[in-house]
Amino acid sequence: MKKLFIFALMLMLSMSDLALGKINPYQTPDENEEEIGNFDFIYGTQDDLNEAFEKTEMLMSEAFSHMGARYRSGGKGPNAFDCSGFTSYVYKQQTDLFIGASSRDQYARNIPITRDELQSGDLVFFTSPRSGRGVGHVGIVVDVDPISNTFTFIHASTNNGITINSSTDSGYARRYIGARRVQQ
């Protein structure tokens, strides 16, 4: 049994990177060389990801803190909102950015993205009964399901005030126009 163990250990060592010449034991690491880990080259550094995550969490926290606030045409908050008043208020509170005053303005001034690029915190736009085929409503993406290509969003509904809906809800599925990302 002891011989079998020693044989297995020798076999493992002989197959190591050192034995195969993949590692030079005499080479010292270059002090200026920075290791790229875990897809940093695609997504950025862990610090960047953590900062982006924290900003999104704070944005969502601000948005959710107004759940149930009533709808009021022209309302800019914090006790009553219309749709663009809600989105601009949330962004102003958490990022100190002016994203636009109306839903049409927010659609025009922010970065166009495709539906498959959606992330939490992005703006989504819809037509409304009064806007015809143009932009008439805006909300903030809460969650995205990349498999079904659907999303949930928080917005100021004329009937329910600040509420959450799904892109699959019949009132919104057929009225979706597009999405925008706020440049920070």
PDB file of C-alpha atoms in Angstrom, residues 36-118:
ATOM      1  CA  ILE A  36      -5.316  39.613 -14.945  1.00  0.00           C
ATOM      2  CA  GLY A  37      -7.801  37.548 -13.029  1.00  0.00           C
ATOM      3  CA  ASN A  38     -11.302  36.291 -13.467  1.00  0.00           C
ATOM      4  CA  PHE A  39     -12.262  38.031 -16.681  1.00  0.00           C
ATOM      5  CA  ASP A  40     -11.062  41.492 -15.586  1.00  0.00           C
ATOM      6  CA  PHE A  41     -10.206  42.113 -19.217  1.00  0.00           C
ATOM      7  CA  ILE A  42     -13.897  41.799 -20.113  1.00  0.00           C
ATOM      8  CA  TYR A  43     -15.743  43.211 -17.154  1.00  0.00           C
ATOM      9  CA  GLY A  44     -13.207  45.516 -15.503  1.00  0.00           C
ATOM     10  CA  THR A  45     -11.654  45.160 -12.090  1.00  0.00           C
ATOM     11  CA  GLN A  46     -13.445  43.823  -9.040  1.00  0.00           C
ATOM     12  CA  ASP A  47     -13.382  47.344  -7.561  1.00  0.00           C
ATOM     13  CA  ASP A  48     -15.176  48.688 -10.658  1.00  0.00           C
ATOM     14  CA  LEU A  49     -17.792  45.942 -10.387  1.00  0.00           C
ATOM     15  CA  ASN A  50     -18.299  46.552  -6.674  1.00  0.00           C
ATOM     16  CA  GLU A  51     -18.711  50.295  -7.223  1.00  0.00           C
ATOM     17  CA  ALA A  52     -21.208  49.767 -10.051  1.00  0.00           C
ATOM     18  CA  PHE A  53     -23.130  47.242  -7.948  1.00  0.00           C
ATOM     19  CA  GLU A  54     -23.273  49.628  -4.981  1.00  0.00           C
ATOM     20  CA  LYS A  55     -24.493  52.512  -7.161  1.00  0.00           C
ATOM     21  CA  THR A  56     -27.222  50.326  -8.651  1.00  0.00           C
ATOM     22  CA  GLU A  57     -28.251  49.062  -5.210  1.00  0.00           C
ATOM     23  CA  MET A  58     -28.519  52.631  -3.916  1.00  0.00           C
ATOM     24  CA  LEU A  59     -30.522  53.661  -6.986  1.00  0.00           C
ATOM     25  CA  MET A  60     -32.923  50.743  -6.486  1.00  0.00           C
ATOM     26  CA  SER A  61     -33.190  51.470  -2.780  1.00  0.00           C
ATOM     27  CA  GLU A  62     -34.155  55.073  -3.542  1.00  0.00           C
ATOM     28  CA  ALA A  63     -36.722  53.946  -6.118  1.00  0.00           C
ATOM     29  CA  PHE A  64     -38.260  51.345  -3.798  1.00  0.00           C
ATOM     30  CA  SER A  65     -38.466  53.839  -0.938  1.00  0.00           C
ATOM     31  CA  HIS A  66     -41.232  55.579  -2.906  1.00  0.00           C
ATOM     32  CA  MET A  67     -43.377  52.476  -3.504  1.00  0.00           C
ATOM     33  CA  GLY A  68     -47.013  53.410  -3.184  1.00  0.00           C
ATOM     34  CA  ALA A  69     -46.481  57.178  -3.580  1.00  0.00           C
ATOM     35  CA  ARG A  70     -49.405  58.557  -5.538  1.00  0.00           C
ATOM     36  CA  TYR A  71     -49.406  59.624  -9.181  1.00  0.00           C
ATOM     37  CA  ARG A  72     -49.851  63.294  -9.990  1.00  0.00           C
ATOM     38  CA  SER A  73     -49.470  64.769 -13.461  1.00  0.00           C
ATOM     39  CA  GLY A  74     -46.408  67.030 -13.396  1.00  0.00           C
ATOM     40  CA  GLY A  75     -45.395  65.612 -10.002  1.00  0.00           C
ATOM     41  CA  LYS A  76     -41.647  65.753  -9.368  1.00  0.00           C
ATOM     42  CA  GLY A  77     -41.660  64.178  -5.870  1.00  0.00           C
ATOM     43  CA  PRO A  78     -41.061  63.264  -3.229  1.00  0.00           C
ATOM     44  CA  ASN A  79     -44.693  62.649  -2.243  1.00  0.00           C
ATOM     45  CA  ALA A  80     -46.280  62.425  -5.707  1.00  0.00           C
ATOM     46  CA  PHE A  81     -44.822  61.785  -9.145  1.00  0.00           C
ATOM     47  CA  ASP A  82     -45.536  61.471 -12.815  1.00  0.00           C
ATOM     48  CA  CYS A  83     -43.401  58.929 -14.700  1.00  0.00           C
ATOM     49  CA  SER A  84     -40.542  61.213 -15.763  1.00  0.00           C
ATOM     50  CA  GLY A  85     -40.689  63.099 -12.480  1.00  0.00           C
ATOM     51  CA  PHE A  86     -40.105  59.801 -10.691  1.00  0.00           C
ATOM     52  CA  THR A  87     -37.146  58.670 -12.824  1.00  0.00           C
ATOM     53  CA  SER A  88     -35.462  62.080 -12.761  1.00  0.00           C
ATOM     54  CA  TYR A  89     -35.998  62.399  -8.988  1.00  0.00           C
ATOM     55  CA  VAL A  90     -34.487  58.970  -8.258  1.00  0.00           C
ATOM     56  CA  TYR A  91     -31.446  59.618 -10.432  1.00  0.00           C
ATOM     57  CA  LYS A  92     -30.937  63.122  -9.040  1.00  0.00           C
ATOM     58  CA  GLN A  93     -31.068  61.844  -5.449  1.00  0.00           C
ATOM     59  CA  GLN A  94     -28.559  59.037  -5.991  1.00  0.00           C
ATOM     60  CA  THR A  95     -26.245  60.251  -8.750  1.00  0.00           C
ATOM     61  CA  ASP A  96     -26.793  64.004  -8.775  1.00  0.00           C
ATOM     62  CA  LEU A  97     -27.306  63.708 -12.542  1.00  0.00           C
ATOM     63  CA  PHE A  98     -29.968  65.480 -14.532  1.00  0.00           C
ATOM     64  CA  ILE A  99     -31.286  62.812 -16.913  1.00  0.00           C
ATOM     65  CA  GLY A 100     -33.956  64.979 -18.557  1.00  0.00           C
ATOM     66  CA  ALA A 101     -37.252  66.543 -17.541  1.00  0.00           C
ATOM     67  CA  SER A 102     -39.743  64.622 -19.685  1.00  0.00           C
ATOM     68  CA  SER A 103     -39.856  61.033 -20.898  1.00  0.00           C
ATOM     69  CA  ARG A 104     -39.135  62.274 -24.445  1.00  0.00           C
ATOM     70  CA  ASP A 105     -36.165  64.292 -23.178  1.00  0.00           C
ATOM     71  CA  GLN A 106     -34.823  61.305 -21.216  1.00  0.00           C
ATOM     72  CA  TYR A 107     -35.174  59.129 -24.324  1.00  0.00           C
ATOM     73  CA  ALA A 108     -33.299  61.666 -26.452  1.00  0.00           C
ATOM     74  CA  ARG A 109     -30.438  62.544 -24.111  1.00  0.00           C
ATOM     75  CA  ASN A 110     -29.364  59.133 -22.760  1.00  0.00           C
ATOM     76  CA  ILE A 111     -27.417  56.297 -24.431  1.00  0.00           C
ATOM     77  CA  PRO A 112     -29.452  53.926 -26.648  1.00  0.00           C
ATOM     78  CA  ILE A 113     -29.109  50.238 -25.763  1.00  0.00           C
ATOM     79  CA  THR A 114     -30.736  47.095 -27.120  1.00  0.00           C
ATOM     80  CA  ARG A 115     -33.162  45.011 -25.125  1.00  0.00           C
ATOM     81  CA  ASP A 116     -30.589  42.247 -24.662  1.00  0.00           C
ATOM     82  CA  GLU A 117     -28.182  44.782 -23.082  1.00  0.00           C
ATOM     83  CA  LEU A 118     -30.652  45.781 -20.333  1.00  0.00           C
TER      84      LEU A 118
END
